[in-house]
Structure formats: C-alpha cells, structure tokens
Amino acid sequence: ARELRTVVRTPAVVALAVVFGLTVVAVAAAGSGSRGGYVPLVLDLLPFVEALVPLLAFALCYRAVLTDRQTGELDVLRTFDVTRRAYIGGVYLGRSLALVTVVFGSLLVAAATVPVLSPPKPTFLALNTAADSPVAFVRFAVLAVVFALATAAVALAISAAARTTRQAIALAVGLLVAFVVGVDAAAIAGLASETIGIDAVPFLLAASPNGAFRSLVFGVAVETGSAATPLVALLGLGGWVVGALVVAVLTAWRPVE
C-alpha cells in the first residue's frame, strides 16, 4: 500500500506511465496492425513494448529501496519486526502492481482498436478465423506482463545493491543498453564471425529479458518456431526474476547478528 501511494504521488512516474499508454494506443491506431488484425498488431507493438516496458519498469523501481535508505526510512522500518524478504516482497508487489496495471491496461485499449479500425471482411472468400484470433493478442499481453515483472525485479535489485544515486543510474543505464541492443549485437557478431552456431542463438537471446520476451512472443503468441525455443526463453525470464529478487533480498541490508 505504501508503494502504491508513493507511485501515485510521484508526478514524473505518473507522466511516464501516461506517455507509455498514449504511445501504445497511438501506434495501434496509426499503424497498419489494427487494420490487419490482432497478429499484425502484435508485430507492430512488439518493438515498442520491448523498448518501453524496461524503461517504465526501471523508472518505477530503480530508486525504491535506495530512497528509503537515503532518507532514513529504511532504518525506521528495520526497528519493526520486518524481515528482508517481507520488505523486498512488499516493495516488489506494490511497484509491480502499478507497472502491470499500466502495461496490461494500455495493451487492452490497443486491442480494442482492431474491431473498430479493421475493414469489413469480404464475404466471397473463405477465411481462416483461427489464423488471426484475439487469443493471440491476449497471449502477447500476458507475456508483456511477465516481461514487465522480470525487468521490475532487475530494477529493484539495482535499487537494493546501489549505495548512491549515481551508482543506481549507471547500473540502470548500462543494463538497459545491454538488454535492448547488447545481447542482439552479440548474437549478430557471433554469427558473423562463426563463433556461435545458429542453434545457440535461442540460448543467447534467453540471456536477456528482452530477447527472451521476443522469443516467447514469436513462439507462443504468433506461434512460429520450435517448441523448445519458448521453453528456453521462459526459463530465462524466470531466472531473471528469481535471481534479481535474491540479489535484492541479500543486499537490502546486512542481517543483524
């Protein structure tokens, strides 16, 4: 509850959430995806969601624990019977609830543009309605939520591990660059130099939340590729969530002897 109040009372975070929602809806309304159906809309929104969700998650979480430490509020909380796991869990749940509400709500509004903007289907053609179903977009929205939870966990780990605002910003920017372009660039360089084979690409992409999310979208929402790739990507996202939360718990404060 405290984290939700903090989010609502932070104008910069609220403004960024509004910008995220307007961007997603604007892409859906102005692009060709909503006119072509749900699967084309998924492909239109994928690069924007992949880039903007980590930005929103880091803005929400990268100073959550650090601010409590700098203002002395963390010292006050430690006088109560609150464990590190309970504290990190509360911060993560509160910030994630706000993040998921913005991401999932924006995508639902974007999906509503499909029946409004799609042209009437011709009656003289036999169409396969299963090829473009709202289920595909629902899968995409759920995967976007999982992706948001993973990036929020990473941002929270940064907030807990950093001891200064400068450290937190440096870590956040560095990881954002690595997630958005770093792993993809490494995969392309590895393929170009023949250092890695094509079979290793799914494992390399799963090493970042962005690559794992993209693989899940193509393997589950759009349903292309092998069945092994989504499993590897799901394990990659799950590993980021668990690993980041463990780091956050261990670095929030030193246990009292």
PDB file of C-alpha atoms in Angstrom:
ATOM      1  CA  ALA A   1       0.000   0.000   0.000  1.00  0.00           C
ATOM      2  CA  ARG A   2       2.844   2.374   0.802  1.00  0.00           C
ATOM      3  CA  GLU A   3       4.497   1.675  -2.550  1.00  0.00           C
ATOM      4  CA  LEU A   4       1.279   2.308  -4.474  1.00  0.00           C
ATOM      5  CA  ARG A   5       0.791   5.629  -2.676  1.00  0.00           C
ATOM      6  CA  THR A   6       4.377   6.574  -3.496  1.00  0.00           C
ATOM      7  CA  VAL A   7       3.887   5.809  -7.188  1.00  0.00           C
ATOM      8  CA  VAL A   8       0.669   7.813  -7.409  1.00  0.00           C
ATOM      9  CA  ARG A   9       2.294  10.785  -5.627  1.00  0.00           C
ATOM     10  CA  THR A  10       5.310  10.888  -7.982  1.00  0.00           C
ATOM     11  CA  PRO A  11       4.419  13.182 -10.915  1.00  0.00           C
ATOM     12  CA  ALA A  12       7.331  12.058 -13.106  1.00  0.00           C
ATOM     13  CA  VAL A  13       6.352   8.388 -12.828  1.00  0.00           C
ATOM     14  CA  VAL A  14       2.684   9.151 -13.480  1.00  0.00           C
ATOM     15  CA  ALA A  15       3.645  11.233 -16.537  1.00  0.00           C
ATOM     16  CA  LEU A  16       5.836   8.429 -17.881  1.00  0.00           C
ATOM     17  CA  ALA A  17       3.007   5.931 -17.397  1.00  0.00           C
ATOM     18  CA  VAL A  18       0.635   8.214 -19.324  1.00  0.00           C
ATOM     19  CA  VAL A  19       3.198   8.601 -22.121  1.00  0.00           C
ATOM     20  CA  PHE A  20       3.586   4.812 -22.293  1.00  0.00           C
ATOM     21  CA  GLY A  21      -0.166   4.288 -22.569  1.00  0.00           C
ATOM     22  CA  LEU A  22      -0.610   7.011 -25.188  1.00  0.00           C
ATOM     23  CA  THR A  23       2.316   5.662 -27.229  1.00  0.00           C
ATOM     24  CA  VAL A  24       0.943   2.115 -27.309  1.00  0.00           C
ATOM     25  CA  VAL A  25      -2.555   3.275 -28.255  1.00  0.00           C
ATOM     26  CA  ALA A  26      -1.197   5.725 -30.853  1.00  0.00           C
ATOM     27  CA  VAL A  27       0.904   3.011 -32.501  1.00  0.00           C
ATOM     28  CA  ALA A  28      -2.147   0.758 -32.633  1.00  0.00           C
ATOM     29  CA  ALA A  29      -4.392   3.480 -34.039  1.00  0.00           C
ATOM     30  CA  ALA A  30      -1.935   4.921 -36.567  1.00  0.00           C
ATOM     31  CA  GLY A  31      -0.207   1.725 -37.687  1.00  0.00           C
ATOM     32  CA  SER A  32      -1.390  -0.891 -40.127  1.00  0.00           C
ATOM     33  CA  GLY A  33      -1.589  -3.593 -37.459  1.00  0.00           C
ATOM     34  CA  SER A  34      -5.025  -2.781 -36.109  1.00  0.00           C
ATOM     35  CA  ARG A  35      -6.370  -2.634 -39.651  1.00  0.00           C
ATOM     36  CA  GLY A  36      -4.952  -6.036 -40.466  1.00  0.00           C
ATOM     37  CA  GLY A  37      -5.940  -7.929 -37.323  1.00  0.00           C
ATOM     38  CA  TYR A  38      -4.597  -8.983 -33.949  1.00  0.00           C
ATOM     39  CA  VAL A  39      -1.435 -10.777 -35.091  1.00  0.00           C
ATOM     40  CA  PRO A  40      -0.254  -7.823 -37.248  1.00  0.00           C
ATOM     41  CA  LEU A  41      -0.958  -5.571 -34.259  1.00  0.00           C
ATOM     42  CA  VAL A  42       1.254  -7.797 -32.096  1.00  0.00           C
ATOM     43  CA  LEU A  43       4.074  -7.436 -34.613  1.00  0.00           C
ATOM     44  CA  ASP A  44       3.582  -3.658 -34.737  1.00  0.00           C
ATOM     45  CA  LEU A  45       3.635  -3.277 -30.960  1.00  0.00           C
ATOM     46  CA  LEU A  46       6.443  -5.751 -30.208  1.00  0.00           C
ATOM     47  CA  PRO A  47       9.432  -3.385 -30.738  1.00  0.00           C
ATOM     48  CA  PHE A  48       7.739  -0.561 -28.817  1.00  0.00           C
ATOM     49  CA  VAL A  49       6.787  -2.785 -25.872  1.00  0.00           C
ATOM     50  CA  GLU A  50      10.230  -4.350 -25.861  1.00  0.00           C
ATOM     51  CA  ALA A  51      11.873  -0.930 -25.569  1.00  0.00           C
ATOM     52  CA  LEU A  52       9.374   0.968 -23.396  1.00  0.00           C
ATOM     53  CA  VAL A  53       8.481  -1.637 -20.758  1.00  0.00           C
ATOM     54  CA  PRO A  54      12.043  -1.820 -19.347  1.00  0.00           C
ATOM     55  CA  LEU A  55      12.195   1.993 -19.336  1.00  0.00           C
ATOM     56  CA  LEU A  56       8.935   2.212 -17.376  1.00  0.00           C
ATOM     57  CA  ALA A  57       9.945  -0.600 -15.009  1.00  0.00           C
ATOM     58  CA  PHE A  58      13.318   0.980 -14.252  1.00  0.00           C
ATOM     59  CA  ALA A  59      11.695   4.382 -13.688  1.00  0.00           C
ATOM     60  CA  LEU A  60       9.308   2.811 -11.184  1.00  0.00           C
ATOM     61  CA  CYS A  61      11.783   0.651  -9.283  1.00  0.00           C
ATOM     62  CA  TYR A  62      15.394   1.728  -9.636  1.00  0.00           C
ATOM     63  CA  ARG A  63      15.255   4.032  -6.584  1.00  0.00           C
ATOM     64  CA  ALA A  64      12.638   2.254  -4.470  1.00  0.00           C
ATOM     65  CA  VAL A  65      14.989   0.800  -1.848  1.00  0.00           C
ATOM     66  CA  LEU A  66      17.717   3.411  -2.379  1.00  0.00           C
ATOM     67  CA  THR A  67      15.382   6.282  -1.480  1.00  0.00           C
ATOM     68  CA  ASP A  68      14.318   4.508   1.727  1.00  0.00           C
ATOM     69  CA  ARG A  69      17.988   4.085   2.620  1.00  0.00           C
ATOM     70  CA  GLN A  70      18.957   7.681   1.861  1.00  0.00           C
ATOM     71  CA  THR A  71      16.018   9.243   3.720  1.00  0.00           C
ATOM     72  CA  GLY A  72      16.447   7.041   6.792  1.00  0.00           C
ATOM     73  CA  GLU A  73      13.067   5.391   6.353  1.00  0.00           C
ATOM     74  CA  LEU A  74      14.740   2.022   5.934  1.00  0.00           C
ATOM     75  CA  ASP A  75      16.340   2.409   9.384  1.00  0.00           C
ATOM     76  CA  VAL A  76      12.902   3.093  10.845  1.00  0.00           C
ATOM     77  CA  LEU A  77      11.372   0.071   9.117  1.00  0.00           C
ATOM     78  CA  ARG A  78      14.152  -2.141  10.462  1.00  0.00           C
ATOM     79  CA  THR A  79      13.110  -1.289  14.032  1.00  0.00           C
ATOM     80  CA  PHE A  80       9.884  -3.182  13.359  1.00  0.00           C
ATOM     81  CA  ASP A  81       9.629  -6.925  13.048  1.00  0.00           C
ATOM     82  CA  VAL A  82      10.104  -6.852   9.264  1.00  0.00           C
ATOM     83  CA  THR A  83      12.361  -9.331   7.504  1.00  0.00           C
ATOM     84  CA  ARG A  84      14.340  -8.539   4.392  1.00  0.00           C
ATOM     85  CA  ARG A  85      12.174 -10.908   2.373  1.00  0.00           C
ATOM     86  CA  ALA A  86       8.967  -9.274   3.595  1.00  0.00           C
ATOM     87  CA  TYR A  87      10.287  -5.782   2.884  1.00  0.00           C
ATOM     88  CA  ILE A  88      11.549  -6.600  -0.633  1.00  0.00           C
ATOM     89  CA  GLY A  89       8.411  -8.603  -1.327  1.00  0.00           C
ATOM     90  CA  GLY A  90       6.179  -5.682  -0.355  1.00  0.00           C
ATOM     91  CA  VAL A  91       8.141  -3.202  -2.452  1.00  0.00           C
ATOM     92  CA  TYR A  92       8.168  -5.565  -5.428  1.00  0.00           C
ATOM     93  CA  LEU A  93       4.458  -6.369  -5.243  1.00  0.00           C
ATOM     94  CA  GLY A  94       3.428  -2.739  -4.884  1.00  0.00           C
ATOM     95  CA  ARG A  95       5.590  -1.416  -7.716  1.00  0.00           C
ATOM     96  CA  SER A  96       4.787  -4.404  -9.936  1.00  0.00           C
ATOM     97  CA  LEU A  97       1.051  -3.936  -9.441  1.00  0.00           C
ATOM     98  CA  ALA A  98       1.318  -0.355 -10.682  1.00  0.00           C
ATOM     99  CA  LEU A  99       3.522  -1.447 -13.599  1.00  0.00           C
ATOM    100  CA  VAL A 100       1.264  -4.328 -14.643  1.00  0.00           C
ATOM    101  CA  THR A 101      -1.823  -2.104 -14.483  1.00  0.00           C
ATOM    102  CA  VAL A 102      -0.278   0.383 -16.914  1.00  0.00           C
ATOM    103  CA  VAL A 103       1.145  -2.222 -19.303  1.00  0.00           C
ATOM    104  CA  PHE A 104      -1.849  -4.567 -19.425  1.00  0.00           C
ATOM    105  CA  GLY A 105      -4.395  -1.743 -19.464  1.00  0.00           C
ATOM    106  CA  SER A 106      -2.639   0.036 -22.335  1.00  0.00           C
ATOM    107  CA  LEU A 107      -2.478  -3.165 -24.381  1.00  0.00           C
ATOM    108  CA  LEU A 108      -6.176  -3.872 -23.811  1.00  0.00           C
ATOM    109  CA  VAL A 109      -7.061  -0.414 -25.099  1.00  0.00           C
ATOM    110  CA  ALA A 110      -4.819  -1.015 -28.110  1.00  0.00           C
ATOM    111  CA  ALA A 111      -6.598  -4.311 -28.804  1.00  0.00           C
ATOM    112  CA  ALA A 112      -9.934  -2.504 -28.794  1.00  0.00           C
ATOM    113  CA  THR A 113      -8.854  -0.602 -31.918  1.00  0.00           C
ATOM    114  CA  VAL A 114      -8.844  -3.772 -34.038  1.00  0.00           C
ATOM    115  CA  PRO A 115     -12.622  -4.267 -34.444  1.00  0.00           C
ATOM    116  CA  VAL A 116     -13.095  -0.502 -34.807  1.00  0.00           C
ATOM    117  CA  LEU A 117     -10.473   0.125 -37.496  1.00  0.00           C
ATOM    118  CA  SER A 118     -10.485  -3.220 -39.360  1.00  0.00           C
ATOM    119  CA  PRO A 119     -12.206  -3.103 -42.739  1.00  0.00           C
ATOM    120  CA  PRO A 120     -15.208  -5.387 -43.275  1.00  0.00           C
ATOM    121  CA  LYS A 121     -14.216  -8.912 -44.276  1.00  0.00           C
ATOM    122  CA  PRO A 122     -15.153  -9.939 -47.822  1.00  0.00           C
ATOM    123  CA  THR A 123     -17.929 -12.490 -47.978  1.00  0.00           C
ATOM    124  CA  PHE A 124     -16.738 -14.109 -51.224  1.00  0.00           C
ATOM    125  CA  LEU A 125     -13.536 -15.514 -49.674  1.00  0.00           C
ATOM    126  CA  ALA A 126     -13.166 -18.470 -47.314  1.00  0.00           C
ATOM    127  CA  LEU A 127     -11.229 -17.073 -44.354  1.00  0.00           C
ATOM    128  CA  ASN A 128      -9.483 -18.982 -41.582  1.00  0.00           C
ATOM    129  CA  THR A 129     -10.547 -17.135 -38.446  1.00  0.00           C
ATOM    130  CA  ALA A 130      -8.134 -19.171 -36.317  1.00  0.00           C
ATOM    131  CA  ALA A 131      -5.187 -17.561 -38.126  1.00  0.00           C
ATOM    132  CA  ASP A 132      -5.936 -14.211 -36.513  1.00  0.00           C
ATOM    133  CA  SER A 133      -7.659 -14.527 -33.156  1.00  0.00           C
ATOM    134  CA  PRO A 134      -7.921 -12.258 -30.101  1.00  0.00           C
ATOM    135  CA  VAL A 135      -6.321 -15.159 -28.221  1.00  0.00           C
ATOM    136  CA  ALA A 136      -3.038 -14.324 -29.929  1.00  0.00           C
ATOM    137  CA  PHE A 137      -3.154 -10.777 -28.585  1.00  0.00           C
ATOM    138  CA  VAL A 138      -4.159 -11.959 -25.104  1.00  0.00           C
ATOM    139  CA  ARG A 139      -1.106 -14.217 -25.092  1.00  0.00           C
ATOM    140  CA  PHE A 140       1.022 -11.262 -26.133  1.00  0.00           C
ATOM    141  CA  ALA A 141      -0.416  -9.108 -23.337  1.00  0.00           C
ATOM    142  CA  VAL A 142       0.222 -11.821 -20.734  1.00  0.00           C
ATOM    143  CA  LEU A 143       3.794 -12.262 -21.965  1.00  0.00           C
ATOM    144  CA  ALA A 144       4.271  -8.482 -21.757  1.00  0.00           C
ATOM    145  CA  VAL A 145       3.185  -8.650 -18.108  1.00  0.00           C
ATOM    146  CA  VAL A 146       5.715 -11.420 -17.400  1.00  0.00           C
ATOM    147  CA  PHE A 147       8.371  -9.368 -19.179  1.00  0.00           C
ATOM    148  CA  ALA A 148       7.451  -6.328 -17.065  1.00  0.00           C
ATOM    149  CA  LEU A 149       7.734  -8.379 -13.860  1.00  0.00           C
ATOM    150  CA  ALA A 150      11.206  -9.560 -14.866  1.00  0.00           C
ATOM    151  CA  THR A 151      12.506  -6.077 -15.636  1.00  0.00           C
ATOM    152  CA  ALA A 152      10.954  -4.724 -12.426  1.00  0.00           C
ATOM    153  CA  ALA A 153      12.816  -7.362 -10.427  1.00  0.00           C
ATOM    154  CA  VAL A 154      16.100  -6.359 -12.081  1.00  0.00           C
ATOM    155  CA  ALA A 155      15.452  -2.680 -11.367  1.00  0.00           C
ATOM    156  CA  LEU A 156      14.658  -3.489  -7.744  1.00  0.00           C
ATOM    157  CA  ALA A 157      17.919  -5.417  -7.427  1.00  0.00           C
ATOM    158  CA  ILE A 158      19.757  -2.333  -8.697  1.00  0.00           C
ATOM    159  CA  SER A 159      17.963  -0.187  -6.136  1.00  0.00           C
ATOM    160  CA  ALA A 160      18.925  -2.512  -3.303  1.00  0.00           C
ATOM    161  CA  ALA A 161      22.541  -3.017  -4.382  1.00  0.00           C
ATOM    162  CA  ALA A 162      23.371   0.615  -5.215  1.00  0.00           C
ATOM    163  CA  ARG A 163      24.531   2.860  -2.396  1.00  0.00           C
ATOM    164  CA  THR A 164      24.328   6.166  -4.264  1.00  0.00           C
ATOM    165  CA  THR A 165      22.016   7.658  -6.862  1.00  0.00           C
ATOM    166  CA  ARG A 166      24.903   7.845  -9.322  1.00  0.00           C
ATOM    167  CA  GLN A 167      25.542   4.116  -8.947  1.00  0.00           C
ATOM    168  CA  ALA A 168      21.869   3.334  -9.467  1.00  0.00           C
ATOM    169  CA  ILE A 169      21.656   5.469 -12.627  1.00  0.00           C
ATOM    170  CA  ALA A 170      24.862   3.972 -14.050  1.00  0.00           C
ATOM    171  CA  LEU A 171      23.693   0.416 -13.421  1.00  0.00           C
ATOM    172  CA  ALA A 172      20.223   1.143 -14.795  1.00  0.00           C
ATOM    173  CA  VAL A 173      21.501   2.761 -17.995  1.00  0.00           C
ATOM    174  CA  GLY A 174      24.096   0.042 -18.517  1.00  0.00           C
ATOM    175  CA  LEU A 175      21.592  -2.778 -18.144  1.00  0.00           C
ATOM    176  CA  LEU A 176      19.016  -1.018 -20.326  1.00  0.00           C
ATOM    177  CA  VAL A 177      21.550  -0.709 -23.137  1.00  0.00           C
ATOM    178  CA  ALA A 178      22.602  -4.337 -22.675  1.00  0.00           C
ATOM    179  CA  PHE A 179      19.007  -5.558 -22.696  1.00  0.00           C
ATOM    180  CA  VAL A 180      17.835  -3.507 -25.672  1.00  0.00           C
ATOM    181  CA  VAL A 181      20.828  -3.777 -28.030  1.00  0.00           C
ATOM    182  CA  GLY A 182      23.713  -5.541 -26.298  1.00  0.00           C
ATOM    183  CA  VAL A 183      22.616  -9.176 -26.475  1.00  0.00           C
ATOM    184  CA  ASP A 184      21.243  -8.820 -30.012  1.00  0.00           C
ATOM    185  CA  ALA A 185      24.507  -7.242 -31.152  1.00  0.00           C
ATOM    186  CA  ALA A 186      26.468 -10.055 -29.506  1.00  0.00           C
ATOM    187  CA  ALA A 187      24.340 -12.656 -31.292  1.00  0.00           C
ATOM    188  CA  ILE A 188      24.827 -10.972 -34.675  1.00  0.00           C
ATOM    189  CA  ALA A 189      28.573 -10.605 -34.106  1.00  0.00           C
ATOM    190  CA  GLY A 190      28.837 -14.239 -33.035  1.00  0.00           C
ATOM    191  CA  LEU A 191      27.006 -15.451 -36.125  1.00  0.00           C
ATOM    192  CA  ALA A 192      29.018 -13.191 -38.427  1.00  0.00           C
ATOM    193  CA  SER A 193      32.319 -14.418 -37.008  1.00  0.00           C
ATOM    194  CA  GLU A 194      31.049 -18.019 -36.836  1.00  0.00           C
ATOM    195  CA  THR A 195      31.908 -18.069 -33.140  1.00  0.00           C
ATOM    196  CA  ILE A 196      28.451 -19.445 -32.352  1.00  0.00           C
ATOM    197  CA  GLY A 197      26.129 -21.584 -34.424  1.00  0.00           C
ATOM    198  CA  ILE A 198      22.536 -20.885 -35.316  1.00  0.00           C
ATOM    199  CA  ASP A 199      21.385 -23.470 -32.772  1.00  0.00           C
ATOM    200  CA  ALA A 200      22.923 -21.436 -29.930  1.00  0.00           C
ATOM    201  CA  VAL A 201      21.034 -18.241 -30.776  1.00  0.00           C
ATOM    202  CA  PRO A 202      17.881 -19.083 -28.713  1.00  0.00           C
ATOM    203  CA  PHE A 203      20.053 -19.709 -25.652  1.00  0.00           C
ATOM    204  CA  LEU A 204      21.942 -16.449 -26.158  1.00  0.00           C
ATOM    205  CA  LEU A 205      18.720 -14.474 -26.620  1.00  0.00           C
ATOM    206  CA  ALA A 206      17.303 -16.027 -23.428  1.00  0.00           C
ATOM    207  CA  ALA A 207      20.223 -14.452 -21.571  1.00  0.00           C
ATOM    208  CA  SER A 208      18.398 -11.104 -21.617  1.00  0.00           C
ATOM    209  CA  PRO A 209      14.783 -10.357 -20.670  1.00  0.00           C
ATOM    210  CA  ASN A 210      14.225  -8.589 -23.996  1.00  0.00           C
ATOM    211  CA  GLY A 211      15.482 -11.483 -26.079  1.00  0.00           C
ATOM    212  CA  ALA A 212      13.531 -13.997 -24.014  1.00  0.00           C
ATOM    213  CA  PHE A 213      10.355 -11.923 -24.344  1.00  0.00           C
ATOM    214  CA  ARG A 214      10.760 -11.654 -28.111  1.00  0.00           C
ATOM    215  CA  SER A 215      11.313 -15.391 -28.424  1.00  0.00           C
ATOM    216  CA  LEU A 216       8.193 -16.079 -26.351  1.00  0.00           C
ATOM    217  CA  VAL A 217       6.103 -13.741 -28.493  1.00  0.00           C
ATOM    218  CA  PHE A 218       7.157 -15.454 -31.717  1.00  0.00           C
ATOM    219  CA  GLY A 219       6.888 -18.923 -30.231  1.00  0.00           C
ATOM    220  CA  VAL A 220       3.673 -18.590 -28.195  1.00  0.00           C
ATOM    221  CA  ALA A 221       1.660 -15.572 -29.362  1.00  0.00           C
ATOM    222  CA  VAL A 222       2.451 -15.696 -33.085  1.00  0.00           C
ATOM    223  CA  GLU A 223       3.241 -19.432 -32.949  1.00  0.00           C
ATOM    224  CA  THR A 224       6.325 -19.658 -35.101  1.00  0.00           C
ATOM    225  CA  GLY A 225       9.469 -21.651 -34.487  1.00  0.00           C
ATOM    226  CA  SER A 226      10.138 -24.776 -32.474  1.00  0.00           C
ATOM    227  CA  ALA A 227       8.597 -25.760 -29.162  1.00  0.00           C
ATOM    228  CA  ALA A 228      11.997 -25.758 -27.465  1.00  0.00           C
ATOM    229  CA  THR A 229      12.632 -22.041 -28.002  1.00  0.00           C
ATOM    230  CA  PRO A 230       9.704 -20.783 -25.846  1.00  0.00           C
ATOM    231  CA  LEU A 231      10.736 -23.136 -23.044  1.00  0.00           C
ATOM    232  CA  VAL A 232      14.298 -21.820 -23.060  1.00  0.00           C
ATOM    233  CA  ALA A 233      13.019 -18.238 -23.137  1.00  0.00           C
ATOM    234  CA  LEU A 234      10.570 -18.865 -20.284  1.00  0.00           C
ATOM    235  CA  LEU A 235      13.354 -20.341 -18.173  1.00  0.00           C
ATOM    236  CA  GLY A 236      15.457 -17.284 -18.985  1.00  0.00           C
ATOM    237  CA  LEU A 237      12.766 -14.851 -17.821  1.00  0.00           C
ATOM    238  CA  GLY A 238      12.097 -16.921 -14.708  1.00  0.00           C
ATOM    239  CA  GLY A 239      15.800 -16.976 -13.929  1.00  0.00           C
ATOM    240  CA  TRP A 240      15.979 -13.189 -14.130  1.00  0.00           C
ATOM    241  CA  VAL A 241      13.032 -12.795 -11.741  1.00  0.00           C
ATOM    242  CA  VAL A 242      14.353 -15.245  -9.156  1.00  0.00           C
ATOM    243  CA  GLY A 243      17.979 -14.156  -9.427  1.00  0.00           C
ATOM    244  CA  ALA A 244      17.190 -10.438  -9.226  1.00  0.00           C
ATOM    245  CA  LEU A 245      14.920 -10.841  -6.202  1.00  0.00           C
ATOM    246  CA  VAL A 246      17.575 -12.919  -4.424  1.00  0.00           C
ATOM    247  CA  VAL A 247      20.114 -10.154  -5.052  1.00  0.00           C
ATOM    248  CA  ALA A 248      17.645  -7.547  -3.775  1.00  0.00           C
ATOM    249  CA  VAL A 249      16.982  -9.501  -0.570  1.00  0.00           C
ATOM    250  CA  LEU A 250      20.677 -10.117   0.123  1.00  0.00           C
ATOM    251  CA  THR A 251      21.749  -6.504  -0.497  1.00  0.00           C
ATOM    252  CA  ALA A 252      18.827  -4.625   1.098  1.00  0.00           C
ATOM    253  CA  TRP A 253      20.687  -4.599   4.417  1.00  0.00           C
ATOM    254  CA  ARG A 254      23.071  -6.729   6.358  1.00  0.00           C
ATOM    255  CA  PRO A 255      21.417  -9.251   8.665  1.00  0.00           C
ATOM    256  CA  VAL A 256      21.608  -8.394  12.353  1.00  0.00           C
ATOM    257  CA  GLU A 257      23.636 -10.880  14.364  1.00  0.00           C
TER     258      GLU A 257
END
